[in-house]
């Protein structure tokens, strides 16, 4: 690069010389940076090709693996926003109600409705999406619409009946859940329960409509709408809290759920499906969905019991063990929920499409690609969490009544819990493949095995490591369960391939 010759006083020559050196240095840095970017892109491109994600070009449509990757990014980002919205709501509620009786009543009133939603509505996706995609691929849009209409009626009637039962038997189970409540506090709890019951049916509609949108490769809106209810609840609390008290929070929760359902319902209509209720009888397609739905409910129920067992067994240890178990699992729970939620929503529709088309080689390829990516992401994350566990606990909790001794116990619990992250996330791939193959009964066997192992390993590990042993037991259970699910998924896939070759 030629430099201009400058004549003049020595000072100006020195300044010009220094400016020229700076220009040359900047030019050199830019060239090195450009070269580094190109090298990094080349390395990244080769790494993508090595795992099966070929770089995207304008003249080639996205492969299935890239579609899954895009869906994971979209769902992960939207889920993170939903978590932030939920956290903002919790902070607002804590600021408004503290630890008062009104909040106690609200939380107990919400306990069974949220349990019913997670148990009954949460099982819809694993049973609806594979059957829905299979019918759409084999029989067309009209048959898929008929199945969708029948699923709506069955699902919403089921949740309506459950809601009525919750209301009718409330005088009997609320005194058990709020055993220390006064008569006035129990009355407030029952009134809040009645106000919140529409939440159950509305969430059933949300679950069904989200499943249909995901089956059509629409992921952003179903993942983003959970931000609506917390935000509406906060706004309602700010506007009406002084007048309505805790009922403002209940009204905001129901209003937010109505808005969520409205947004998803409109999206379903735009996607080409009618929301009109029309009964087409117990067709073979509907029976297939129901036979897949019942095992999913049972598997979800058994899975939900395990944390209760862990806390109950932690209560057998010295004081503070239950709190240590909860503190040690908070960060791990955020990591696993974010990573698995994105994968959980993204892979099922594409696995279901491959199964409907009997494209077994693509199933294997996608399983291989995302197994590598999941382990490549989660193993380093686990190592980092183990290394920073103690300083992280100190930063978050060690103040006031939380002593250095508490930090030592909680950080050890957190280390043992973090060991479950790779297996927990990896297992999602096999769970979704098994659901796509219409074998949700295998998930029941896996959850029963895991619940039994959980109790046995808790007893063994508690004797050696105390409350941290319960965390270690959980990680071991997820590792064994993941191994079982991987073996089952590959065996089922091999069986389908063999059947296809014979036919």
Tab-separated table of C-alpha atoms in Angstrom:
chain	number	residue	atom	x	y	z
A	1	UNK	CA	0.000	0.000	0.000
A	2	UNK	CA	1.733	3.224	-1.165
A	3	UNK	CA	2.032	6.066	1.272
A	4	UNK	CA	1.883	9.688	0.218
A	5	UNK	CA	5.192	11.608	0.641
A	6	UNK	CA	4.763	14.702	2.809
A	7	UNK	CA	7.186	17.628	3.049
A	8	UNK	CA	7.134	20.292	5.700
A	9	UNK	CA	8.247	20.864	9.275
A	10	UNK	CA	9.559	17.801	11.162
A	11	UNK	CA	6.550	17.823	13.530
A	12	UNK	CA	4.032	17.640	10.712
A	13	UNK	CA	6.080	14.905	9.003
A	14	UNK	CA	6.068	12.840	12.200
A	15	UNK	CA	2.294	13.296	12.567
A	16	UNK	CA	1.697	12.274	8.960
A	17	UNK	CA	4.003	9.290	9.360
A	18	UNK	CA	2.102	8.203	12.489
A	19	UNK	CA	-1.241	8.657	10.691
A	20	UNK	CA	-0.004	6.548	7.815
A	21	UNK	CA	1.107	3.810	10.203
A	22	UNK	CA	-2.351	3.897	11.817
A	23	UNK	CA	-4.032	3.559	8.403
A	24	UNK	CA	-1.799	0.619	7.510
A	25	UNK	CA	-2.442	-1.011	10.892
A	26	UNK	CA	-6.208	-0.613	10.505
A	27	UNK	CA	-6.027	-2.063	6.983
A	28	UNK	CA	-4.054	-5.034	8.323
A	29	UNK	CA	-6.545	-5.610	11.157
A	30	UNK	CA	-9.482	-5.482	8.732
A	31	UNK	CA	-7.794	-8.022	6.444
A	32	UNK	CA	-7.069	-10.328	9.384
A	33	UNK	CA	-10.632	-9.967	10.677
A	34	UNK	CA	-12.055	-10.697	7.234
A	35	UNK	CA	-9.809	-13.730	6.915
A	36	UNK	CA	-10.828	-14.919	10.403
A	37	UNK	CA	-14.516	-14.501	9.559
A	38	UNK	CA	-14.109	-16.444	6.355
A	39	UNK	CA	-12.162	-19.177	8.157
A	40	UNK	CA	-14.750	-19.332	10.935
A	41	UNK	CA	-17.566	-19.537	8.398
A	42	UNK	CA	-15.709	-22.296	6.554
A	43	UNK	CA	-15.147	-24.229	9.788
A	44	UNK	CA	-18.783	-23.694	10.830
A	45	UNK	CA	-19.984	-24.754	7.386
A	46	UNK	CA	-17.903	-27.921	7.494
A	47	UNK	CA	-19.098	-28.664	11.018
A	48	UNK	CA	-22.722	-28.328	9.884
A	49	UNK	CA	-22.106	-30.644	6.960
A	50	UNK	CA	-20.431	-33.150	9.273
A	51	UNK	CA	-23.564	-33.476	11.405
A	52	UNK	CA	-26.018	-33.392	8.494
A	53	UNK	CA	-27.027	-29.717	8.447
A	54	UNK	CA	-25.986	-28.636	4.968
A	55	UNK	CA	-25.528	-24.856	4.600
A	56	UNK	CA	-28.565	-23.079	3.240
A	57	UNK	CA	-28.469	-21.551	-0.230
A	58	UNK	CA	-31.123	-19.404	-1.977
A	59	UNK	CA	-31.683	-21.989	-4.711
A	60	UNK	CA	-32.300	-24.909	-2.364
A	61	UNK	CA	-35.277	-25.290	0.034
A	62	UNK	CA	-34.702	-25.923	3.716
A	63	UNK	CA	-34.063	-29.529	4.659
A	64	UNK	CA	-36.064	-31.126	7.453
A	65	UNK	CA	-33.113	-30.854	9.826
A	66	UNK	CA	-32.814	-27.120	9.148
A	67	UNK	CA	-36.571	-26.708	9.675
A	68	UNK	CA	-36.233	-28.424	13.049
A	69	UNK	CA	-33.289	-26.189	13.930
A	70	UNK	CA	-35.256	-23.079	12.970
A	71	UNK	CA	-38.223	-24.269	15.030
A	72	UNK	CA	-35.967	-24.917	18.043
A	73	UNK	CA	-34.565	-21.376	17.846
A	74	UNK	CA	-38.036	-19.824	17.510
A	75	UNK	CA	-39.597	-21.869	20.315
A	76	UNK	CA	-36.578	-21.390	22.571
A	77	UNK	CA	-36.642	-17.606	22.145
A	78	UNK	CA	-40.408	-17.373	22.684
A	79	UNK	CA	-40.243	-19.685	25.713
A	80	UNK	CA	-37.558	-17.461	27.242
A	81	UNK	CA	-39.843	-14.438	26.771
A	82	UNK	CA	-42.687	-16.369	28.417
A	83	UNK	CA	-40.425	-17.175	31.383
A	84	UNK	CA	-39.528	-13.489	31.705
A	85	UNK	CA	-43.209	-12.525	31.629
A	86	UNK	CA	-44.008	-15.119	34.316
A	87	UNK	CA	-41.137	-13.820	36.464
A	88	UNK	CA	-42.390	-10.244	36.090
A	89	UNK	CA	-45.836	-11.386	37.224
A	90	UNK	CA	-44.412	-13.186	40.255
A	91	UNK	CA	-42.458	-10.073	41.260
A	92	UNK	CA	-45.568	-7.903	40.905
A	93	UNK	CA	-47.677	-10.342	42.930
A	94	UNK	CA	-45.022	-10.550	45.653
A	95	UNK	CA	-44.864	-6.752	45.814
A	96	UNK	CA	-48.650	-6.432	45.971
A	97	UNK	CA	-49.623	-9.265	48.333
A	98	UNK	CA	-46.394	-10.324	50.077
A	99	UNK	CA	-46.997	-13.538	52.018
A	100	UNK	CA	-50.522	-12.612	53.101
A	101	UNK	CA	-53.595	-14.797	53.516
A	102	UNK	CA	-55.073	-13.635	50.208
A	103	UNK	CA	-52.124	-15.005	48.217
A	104	UNK	CA	-52.217	-18.254	50.210
A	105	UNK	CA	-55.875	-18.655	49.258
A	106	UNK	CA	-55.148	-17.911	45.588
A	107	UNK	CA	-52.283	-20.429	45.390
A	108	UNK	CA	-54.343	-23.213	46.955
A	109	UNK	CA	-57.278	-22.354	44.684
A	110	UNK	CA	-54.957	-22.611	41.647
A	111	UNK	CA	-53.327	-25.858	42.765
A	112	UNK	CA	-55.781	-28.402	41.356
A	113	UNK	CA	-56.747	-26.421	38.210
A	114	UNK	CA	-53.072	-26.103	37.202
A	115	UNK	CA	-52.509	-29.790	38.005
A	116	UNK	CA	-55.483	-30.783	35.832
A	117	UNK	CA	-54.230	-28.572	32.992
A	118	UNK	CA	-50.712	-30.011	33.098
A	119	UNK	CA	-52.045	-33.558	33.349
A	120	UNK	CA	-55.004	-33.617	30.931
A	121	UNK	CA	-54.364	-30.715	28.560
A	122	UNK	CA	-50.596	-31.173	28.541
A	123	UNK	CA	-50.933	-34.699	27.119
A	124	UNK	CA	-52.781	-33.534	23.995
A	125	UNK	CA	-49.750	-32.771	21.817
A	126	UNK	CA	-48.159	-36.216	22.123
A	127	UNK	CA	-51.388	-37.915	21.071
A	128	UNK	CA	-52.987	-35.408	18.683
A	129	UNK	CA	-50.066	-34.324	16.459
A	130	UNK	CA	-48.876	-37.755	15.198
A	131	UNK	CA	-52.424	-38.964	14.439
A	132	UNK	CA	-53.451	-35.636	12.916
A	133	UNK	CA	-50.445	-35.560	10.563
A	134	UNK	CA	-50.927	-39.200	9.607
A	135	UNK	CA	-54.593	-38.623	8.677
A	136	UNK	CA	-53.759	-35.440	6.797
A	137	UNK	CA	-51.010	-37.207	4.806
A	138	UNK	CA	-53.092	-40.333	4.041
A	139	UNK	CA	-56.650	-38.976	3.650
A	140	UNK	CA	-56.347	-35.247	3.056
A	141	UNK	CA	-57.470	-31.992	4.650
A	142	UNK	CA	-61.178	-32.865	4.947
A	143	UNK	CA	-60.453	-35.992	7.003
A	144	UNK	CA	-58.062	-33.967	9.160
A	145	UNK	CA	-60.806	-31.368	9.733
A	146	UNK	CA	-63.237	-34.066	10.838
A	147	UNK	CA	-60.698	-35.485	13.279
A	148	UNK	CA	-59.947	-31.990	14.584
A	149	UNK	CA	-63.655	-31.254	15.159
A	150	UNK	CA	-64.156	-34.515	17.054
A	151	UNK	CA	-61.011	-33.963	19.166
A	152	UNK	CA	-62.267	-30.491	20.112
A	153	UNK	CA	-65.568	-31.877	21.368
A	154	UNK	CA	-64.054	-34.802	23.297
A	155	UNK	CA	-61.273	-32.697	24.837
A	156	UNK	CA	-63.393	-29.752	25.878
A	157	UNK	CA	-66.236	-31.918	27.216
A	158	UNK	CA	-63.699	-33.893	29.264
A	159	UNK	CA	-62.245	-30.730	30.795
A	160	UNK	CA	-65.699	-29.218	31.346
A	161	UNK	CA	-66.778	-32.330	33.280
A	162	UNK	CA	-63.580	-32.225	35.337
A	163	UNK	CA	-64.141	-28.515	36.074
A	164	UNK	CA	-67.672	-29.182	37.302
A	165	UNK	CA	-66.380	-32.001	39.523
A	166	UNK	CA	-63.736	-29.690	40.958
A	167	UNK	CA	-66.448	-27.187	41.816
A	168	UNK	CA	-68.841	-29.758	43.316
A	169	UNK	CA	-66.294	-31.501	45.560
A	170	UNK	CA	-64.439	-28.291	46.521
A	171	UNK	CA	-65.987	-28.215	50.048
A	172	UNK	CA	-64.390	-31.621	50.698
A	173	UNK	CA	-60.850	-31.313	49.296
A	174	UNK	CA	-60.092	-27.619	49.981
A	175	UNK	CA	-60.062	-28.121	53.791
A	176	UNK	CA	-57.474	-30.880	53.218
A	177	UNK	CA	-55.269	-28.733	50.978
A	178	UNK	CA	-55.585	-25.731	53.288
A	179	UNK	CA	-55.669	-27.610	56.563
A	180	UNK	CA	-54.423	-24.622	58.572
A	181	UNK	CA	-56.817	-22.097	57.035
A	182	UNK	CA	-59.498	-20.336	59.035
A	183	UNK	CA	-63.139	-20.576	57.976
A	184	UNK	CA	-62.991	-17.135	56.312
A	185	UNK	CA	-59.793	-18.030	54.466
A	186	UNK	CA	-61.295	-21.300	53.237
A	187	UNK	CA	-64.372	-19.428	51.981
A	188	UNK	CA	-62.111	-17.014	50.077
A	189	UNK	CA	-60.209	-19.988	48.607
A	190	UNK	CA	-63.439	-21.587	47.388
A	191	UNK	CA	-64.662	-18.321	45.824
A	192	UNK	CA	-61.333	-17.927	44.022
A	193	UNK	CA	-61.523	-21.531	42.798
A	194	UNK	CA	-64.952	-20.928	41.271
A	195	UNK	CA	-63.652	-17.765	39.592
A	196	UNK	CA	-60.638	-19.614	38.162
A	197	UNK	CA	-62.402	-22.731	36.806
A	198	UNK	CA	-62.798	-21.337	33.232
A	199	UNK	CA	-58.986	-21.456	33.178
A	200	UNK	CA	-59.171	-25.278	32.895
A	201	UNK	CA	-61.449	-25.459	29.835
A	202	UNK	CA	-59.723	-22.551	28.110
A	203	UNK	CA	-56.335	-24.209	28.509
A	204	UNK	CA	-57.761	-27.354	26.958
A	205	UNK	CA	-58.678	-25.318	23.875
A	206	UNK	CA	-55.239	-23.704	23.898
A	207	UNK	CA	-53.537	-27.118	24.024
A	208	UNK	CA	-55.604	-28.549	21.135
A	209	UNK	CA	-55.222	-25.488	18.914
A	210	UNK	CA	-51.493	-25.228	19.650
A	211	UNK	CA	-51.106	-28.884	18.641
A	212	UNK	CA	-52.857	-28.284	15.320
A	213	UNK	CA	-50.701	-25.224	14.614
A	214	UNK	CA	-47.525	-27.131	15.461
A	215	UNK	CA	-48.655	-29.951	13.176
A	216	UNK	CA	-48.802	-27.320	10.415
A	217	UNK	CA	-45.248	-26.157	11.294
A	218	UNK	CA	-46.511	-22.989	12.985
A	219	UNK	CA	-44.429	-22.668	16.143
A	220	UNK	CA	-43.976	-18.988	16.999
A	221	UNK	CA	-47.508	-18.057	18.118
A	222	UNK	CA	-48.153	-21.148	20.316
A	223	UNK	CA	-44.780	-20.585	22.000
A	224	UNK	CA	-45.314	-16.834	22.406
A	225	UNK	CA	-48.913	-16.725	23.685
A	226	UNK	CA	-47.953	-17.907	27.223
A	227	UNK	CA	-46.545	-14.391	27.698
A	228	UNK	CA	-50.070	-12.984	27.429
A	229	UNK	CA	-51.689	-14.273	30.629
A	230	UNK	CA	-48.950	-13.072	33.047
A	231	UNK	CA	-48.894	-9.630	31.420
A	232	UNK	CA	-52.691	-9.292	31.443
A	233	UNK	CA	-52.726	-10.415	35.081
A	234	UNK	CA	-50.192	-7.697	36.007
A	235	UNK	CA	-52.149	-4.999	34.130
A	236	UNK	CA	-55.425	-6.077	35.758
A	237	UNK	CA	-53.756	-6.057	39.148
A	238	UNK	CA	-52.440	-2.532	38.614
A	239	UNK	CA	-55.804	-1.232	37.372
A	240	UNK	CA	-58.192	-3.054	39.702
A	241	UNK	CA	-56.074	-4.379	42.553
A	242	UNK	CA	-57.085	-1.733	45.065
A	243	UNK	CA	-60.778	-2.339	44.382
A	244	UNK	CA	-60.935	-6.084	43.760
A	245	UNK	CA	-57.985	-7.253	45.842
A	246	UNK	CA	-56.905	-10.829	45.102
A	247	UNK	CA	-59.867	-11.248	42.729
A	248	UNK	CA	-58.069	-8.853	40.360
A	249	UNK	CA	-55.331	-11.468	40.009
A	250	UNK	CA	-57.928	-14.199	39.352
A	251	UNK	CA	-59.758	-12.012	36.805
A	252	UNK	CA	-56.494	-11.146	35.060
A	253	UNK	CA	-55.536	-14.821	34.874
A	254	UNK	CA	-58.840	-15.798	33.265
A	255	UNK	CA	-58.883	-12.749	30.957
A	256	UNK	CA	-55.337	-13.495	29.815
A	257	UNK	CA	-56.286	-17.102	29.082
A	258	UNK	CA	-59.300	-15.919	27.054
A	259	UNK	CA	-57.015	-13.646	25.023
A	260	UNK	CA	-54.522	-16.490	24.481
A	261	UNK	CA	-57.285	-18.774	23.250
A	262	UNK	CA	-58.664	-16.046	20.973
A	263	UNK	CA	-55.289	-15.473	19.320
A	264	UNK	CA	-54.709	-19.190	18.763
A	265	UNK	CA	-58.284	-19.772	17.556
A	266	UNK	CA	-57.918	-17.033	14.968
A	267	UNK	CA	-54.592	-18.516	13.820
A	268	UNK	CA	-56.218	-21.952	13.439
A	269	UNK	CA	-58.965	-20.439	11.259
A	270	UNK	CA	-56.374	-18.601	9.146
A	271	UNK	CA	-54.554	-21.908	8.769
A	272	UNK	CA	-57.669	-23.334	7.088
A	273	UNK	CA	-59.549	-25.129	9.883
A	274	UNK	CA	-63.040	-24.457	11.138
A	275	UNK	CA	-63.640	-24.123	14.885
A	276	UNK	CA	-67.287	-25.165	14.600
A	277	UNK	CA	-68.248	-28.050	16.845
A	278	UNK	CA	-69.421	-30.990	14.783
A	279	UNK	CA	-69.495	-34.606	15.908
A	280	UNK	CA	-68.403	-37.297	13.451
A	281	UNK	CA	-68.724	-40.221	15.835
A	282	UNK	CA	-66.071	-42.456	17.331
A	283	UNK	CA	-64.216	-42.971	14.076
A	284	UNK	CA	-61.142	-45.238	13.896
A	285	UNK	CA	-59.005	-42.076	13.725
A	286	UNK	CA	-60.525	-40.651	16.925
A	287	UNK	CA	-60.144	-43.982	18.712
A	288	UNK	CA	-56.491	-44.010	17.669
A	289	UNK	CA	-56.001	-40.576	19.271
A	290	UNK	CA	-57.755	-41.655	22.460
A	291	UNK	CA	-55.693	-44.840	22.738
A	292	UNK	CA	-52.553	-42.711	22.494
A	293	UNK	CA	-53.929	-40.046	24.858
A	294	UNK	CA	-54.615	-42.303	27.855
A	295	UNK	CA	-50.994	-43.590	28.139
A	296	UNK	CA	-49.726	-39.997	27.851
A	297	UNK	CA	-51.964	-38.941	30.756
A	298	UNK	CA	-50.754	-41.863	32.861
A	299	UNK	CA	-47.106	-41.172	31.983
A	300	UNK	CA	-47.524	-37.479	32.875
A	301	UNK	CA	-49.168	-38.430	36.181
A	302	UNK	CA	-46.375	-40.810	37.185
A	303	UNK	CA	-43.724	-38.277	36.153
A	304	UNK	CA	-45.398	-35.596	38.262
A	305	UNK	CA	-45.294	-37.824	41.345
A	306	UNK	CA	-41.484	-38.103	41.366
A	307	UNK	CA	-40.755	-34.542	42.644
A	308	UNK	CA	-43.315	-35.084	45.413
A	309	UNK	CA	-41.530	-38.320	46.390
A	310	UNK	CA	-38.175	-36.513	46.405
A	311	UNK	CA	-39.442	-33.742	48.678
A	312	UNK	CA	-41.139	-36.226	50.995
A	313	UNK	CA	-37.929	-38.230	51.354
A	314	UNK	CA	-35.894	-35.051	51.831
A	315	UNK	CA	-38.218	-34.237	54.745
A	316	UNK	CA	-36.909	-37.397	56.459
A	317	UNK	CA	-33.437	-35.832	56.666
A	318	UNK	CA	-32.244	-33.049	58.941
A	319	UNK	CA	-33.948	-29.654	58.931
A	320	UNK	CA	-33.541	-27.492	55.850
A	321	UNK	CA	-33.135	-30.436	53.465
A	322	UNK	CA	-36.366	-29.757	51.563
A	323	UNK	CA	-35.361	-26.115	51.101
A	324	UNK	CA	-31.865	-27.146	49.972
A	325	UNK	CA	-33.378	-29.525	47.412
A	326	UNK	CA	-35.602	-26.741	46.038
A	327	UNK	CA	-32.832	-24.138	45.954
A	328	UNK	CA	-30.444	-26.573	44.252
A	329	UNK	CA	-32.950	-27.376	41.516
A	330	UNK	CA	-34.076	-23.849	40.604
A	331	UNK	CA	-31.351	-23.008	38.064
A	332	UNK	CA	-31.258	-26.555	36.685
A	333	UNK	CA	-35.021	-26.476	36.223
A	334	UNK	CA	-34.773	-23.259	34.190
A	335	UNK	CA	-32.026	-24.750	31.974
A	336	UNK	CA	-33.817	-28.057	31.370
A	337	UNK	CA	-37.223	-26.466	30.807
A	338	UNK	CA	-35.850	-24.040	28.216
A	339	UNK	CA	-33.767	-26.622	26.353
A	340	UNK	CA	-36.315	-29.427	26.421
A	341	UNK	CA	-39.375	-27.228	25.711
A	342	UNK	CA	-37.888	-26.022	22.422
A	343	UNK	CA	-36.868	-29.530	21.373
A	344	UNK	CA	-40.153	-31.018	22.626
A	345	UNK	CA	-42.285	-28.774	20.401
A	346	UNK	CA	-40.001	-28.707	17.356
A	347	UNK	CA	-39.229	-32.351	16.617
A	348	UNK	CA	-42.648	-34.023	16.997
A	349	UNK	CA	-44.316	-32.653	13.832
A	350	UNK	CA	-41.317	-33.555	11.672
A	351	UNK	CA	-40.898	-37.028	13.157
A	352	UNK	CA	-44.641	-37.525	12.608
A	353	UNK	CA	-44.341	-36.473	8.956
A	354	UNK	CA	-41.466	-38.921	8.387
A	355	UNK	CA	-43.398	-41.756	10.059
A	356	UNK	CA	-46.548	-40.973	8.040
A	357	UNK	CA	-44.453	-41.169	4.844
A	358	UNK	CA	-42.547	-44.230	6.125
A	359	UNK	CA	-39.282	-42.357	5.567
A	360	UNK	CA	-37.272	-44.376	8.083
A	361	UNK	CA	-33.848	-43.321	6.789
A	362	UNK	CA	-34.723	-39.656	7.440
A	363	UNK	CA	-35.877	-40.591	10.953
A	364	UNK	CA	-32.490	-42.162	11.645
A	365	UNK	CA	-30.605	-39.247	10.108
A	366	UNK	CA	-32.531	-36.645	12.130
A	367	UNK	CA	-32.081	-38.694	15.288
A	368	UNK	CA	-28.339	-38.875	14.646
A	369	UNK	CA	-27.953	-35.169	13.825
A	370	UNK	CA	-29.883	-33.895	16.838
A	371	UNK	CA	-28.386	-36.426	19.219
A	372	UNK	CA	-24.987	-34.988	18.330
A	373	UNK	CA	-26.185	-31.377	18.638
A	374	UNK	CA	-27.955	-31.975	21.953
A	375	UNK	CA	-24.922	-33.635	23.530
A	376	UNK	CA	-22.535	-31.058	22.036
A	377	UNK	CA	-24.597	-28.284	23.654
A	378	UNK	CA	-25.535	-29.846	26.995
A	379	UNK	CA	-22.283	-31.546	28.053
A	380	UNK	CA	-20.224	-28.303	28.053
A	381	UNK	CA	-23.142	-26.506	29.732
A	382	UNK	CA	-23.163	-29.147	32.462
A	383	UNK	CA	-19.390	-28.827	32.959
A	384	UNK	CA	-19.685	-25.027	33.303
A	385	UNK	CA	-22.520	-25.308	35.839
A	386	UNK	CA	-20.472	-27.757	37.902
A	387	UNK	CA	-17.446	-25.455	37.889
A	388	UNK	CA	-19.364	-22.308	38.865
A	389	UNK	CA	-21.905	-23.947	41.180
A	390	UNK	CA	-20.580	-22.593	44.482
A	391	UNK	CA	-19.943	-18.980	43.335
A	392	UNK	CA	-23.325	-18.979	41.586
A	393	UNK	CA	-25.140	-20.051	44.764
A	394	UNK	CA	-23.175	-17.460	46.741
A	395	UNK	CA	-24.146	-14.722	44.310
A	396	UNK	CA	-27.843	-15.628	44.216
A	397	UNK	CA	-28.643	-16.690	47.767
A	398	UNK	CA	-25.885	-16.071	50.338
A	399	UNK	CA	-27.198	-13.136	52.333
A	400	UNK	CA	-29.205	-12.669	55.513
A	401	UNK	CA	-30.215	-16.035	56.986
A	402	UNK	CA	-28.598	-17.951	54.096
A	403	UNK	CA	-25.181	-18.834	55.550
A	404	UNK	CA	-21.938	-20.155	53.972
A	405	UNK	CA	-22.870	-23.583	55.355
A	406	UNK	CA	-26.127	-23.390	53.390
A	407	UNK	CA	-24.137	-22.436	50.288
A	408	UNK	CA	-21.974	-25.549	50.661
A	409	UNK	CA	-25.014	-27.852	50.877
A	410	UNK	CA	-27.029	-26.177	48.088
A	411	UNK	CA	-24.056	-26.005	45.701
A	412	UNK	CA	-23.449	-29.748	46.161
A	413	UNK	CA	-27.128	-30.437	45.455
A	414	UNK	CA	-26.914	-28.229	42.362
A	415	UNK	CA	-23.821	-30.081	41.091
A	416	UNK	CA	-25.580	-33.444	41.338
A	417	UNK	CA	-28.750	-32.082	39.734
A	418	UNK	CA	-26.753	-30.613	36.833
A	419	UNK	CA	-25.594	-34.109	35.844
A	420	UNK	CA	-29.103	-34.828	34.564
A	421	UNK	CA	-29.117	-32.081	31.887
A	422	UNK	CA	-27.693	-34.107	28.935
A	423	UNK	CA	-29.843	-37.197	29.561
A	424	UNK	CA	-32.976	-35.150	30.324
A	425	UNK	CA	-32.689	-33.177	27.081
A	426	UNK	CA	-31.537	-36.093	24.933
A	427	UNK	CA	-34.470	-38.234	26.101
A	428	UNK	CA	-36.894	-35.728	24.514
A	429	UNK	CA	-35.793	-36.912	21.048
A	430	UNK	CA	-36.641	-40.528	21.849
A	431	UNK	CA	-39.914	-39.638	23.593
A	432	UNK	CA	-41.089	-37.691	20.547
A	433	UNK	CA	-40.032	-40.437	18.126
A	434	UNK	CA	-41.910	-43.025	20.197
A	435	UNK	CA	-45.028	-40.791	20.186
A	436	UNK	CA	-44.702	-40.368	16.414
A	437	UNK	CA	-44.663	-44.160	16.079
A	438	UNK	CA	-47.980	-44.299	18.029
A	439	UNK	CA	-46.431	-46.235	20.919
A	440	UNK	CA	-47.124	-44.029	23.925
A	441	UNK	CA	-47.610	-47.206	25.976
A	442	UNK	CA	-43.797	-47.508	26.011
A	443	UNK	CA	-43.659	-44.155	27.816
A	444	UNK	CA	-45.829	-45.578	30.598
A	445	UNK	CA	-43.376	-48.435	31.126
A	446	UNK	CA	-40.497	-45.942	31.177
A	447	UNK	CA	-42.142	-43.670	33.754
A	448	UNK	CA	-43.159	-46.550	36.052
A	449	UNK	CA	-39.601	-47.899	35.885
A	450	UNK	CA	-38.228	-44.418	36.622
A	451	UNK	CA	-40.549	-43.838	39.593
A	452	UNK	CA	-39.567	-47.189	41.117
A	453	UNK	CA	-35.862	-46.563	40.555
A	454	UNK	CA	-36.245	-43.098	42.027
A	455	UNK	CA	-37.371	-44.463	45.392
A	456	UNK	CA	-34.697	-47.196	45.490
A	457	UNK	CA	-31.828	-44.907	44.476
A	458	UNK	CA	-33.017	-42.159	46.837
A	459	UNK	CA	-32.723	-44.589	49.747
A	460	UNK	CA	-29.260	-45.753	48.655
A	461	UNK	CA	-27.824	-42.313	47.852
A	462	UNK	CA	-29.352	-40.516	50.854
A	463	UNK	CA	-27.366	-42.735	53.210
A	464	UNK	CA	-24.083	-41.643	51.622
A	465	UNK	CA	-24.641	-38.044	50.523
A	466	UNK	CA	-27.730	-36.880	52.423
A	467	UNK	CA	-29.970	-34.445	50.522
A	468	UNK	CA	-27.407	-34.204	47.696
A	469	UNK	CA	-27.903	-37.954	47.248
A	470	UNK	CA	-31.518	-37.315	46.215
A	471	UNK	CA	-30.243	-34.993	43.470
A	472	UNK	CA	-27.720	-37.633	42.384
A	473	UNK	CA	-30.490	-40.241	42.372
A	474	UNK	CA	-32.575	-38.012	40.067
A	475	UNK	CA	-29.683	-37.678	37.611
A	476	UNK	CA	-29.064	-41.433	37.632
A	477	UNK	CA	-32.767	-42.114	37.039
A	478	UNK	CA	-32.859	-39.780	34.023
A	479	UNK	CA	-29.721	-41.392	32.598
A	480	UNK	CA	-31.168	-44.909	32.945
A	481	UNK	CA	-34.536	-43.761	31.599
A	482	UNK	CA	-32.870	-42.105	28.596
A	483	UNK	CA	-31.005	-45.339	27.859
A	484	UNK	CA	-34.235	-47.338	28.019
A	485	UNK	CA	-36.062	-44.851	25.777
A	486	UNK	CA	-33.201	-44.834	23.248
A	487	UNK	CA	-33.182	-48.626	23.091
A	488	UNK	CA	-36.991	-48.738	22.745
A	489	UNK	CA	-37.121	-46.043	20.052
A	490	UNK	CA	-34.396	-47.693	17.947
A	491	UNK	CA	-36.001	-51.116	18.364
A	492	UNK	CA	-39.398	-49.789	17.248
A	493	UNK	CA	-37.783	-47.997	14.309
A	494	UNK	CA	-35.963	-51.179	13.260
A	495	UNK	CA	-39.235	-53.123	13.493
A	496	UNK	CA	-41.004	-50.616	11.226
A	497	UNK	CA	-38.148	-50.766	8.726
A	498	UNK	CA	-38.240	-54.560	8.696
A	499	UNK	CA	-42.013	-54.572	8.221
A	500	UNK	CA	-41.648	-52.148	5.314
A	501	UNK	CA	-39.052	-54.347	3.597
A	502	UNK	CA	-41.250	-57.439	4.016
A	503	UNK	CA	-44.335	-55.715	2.581
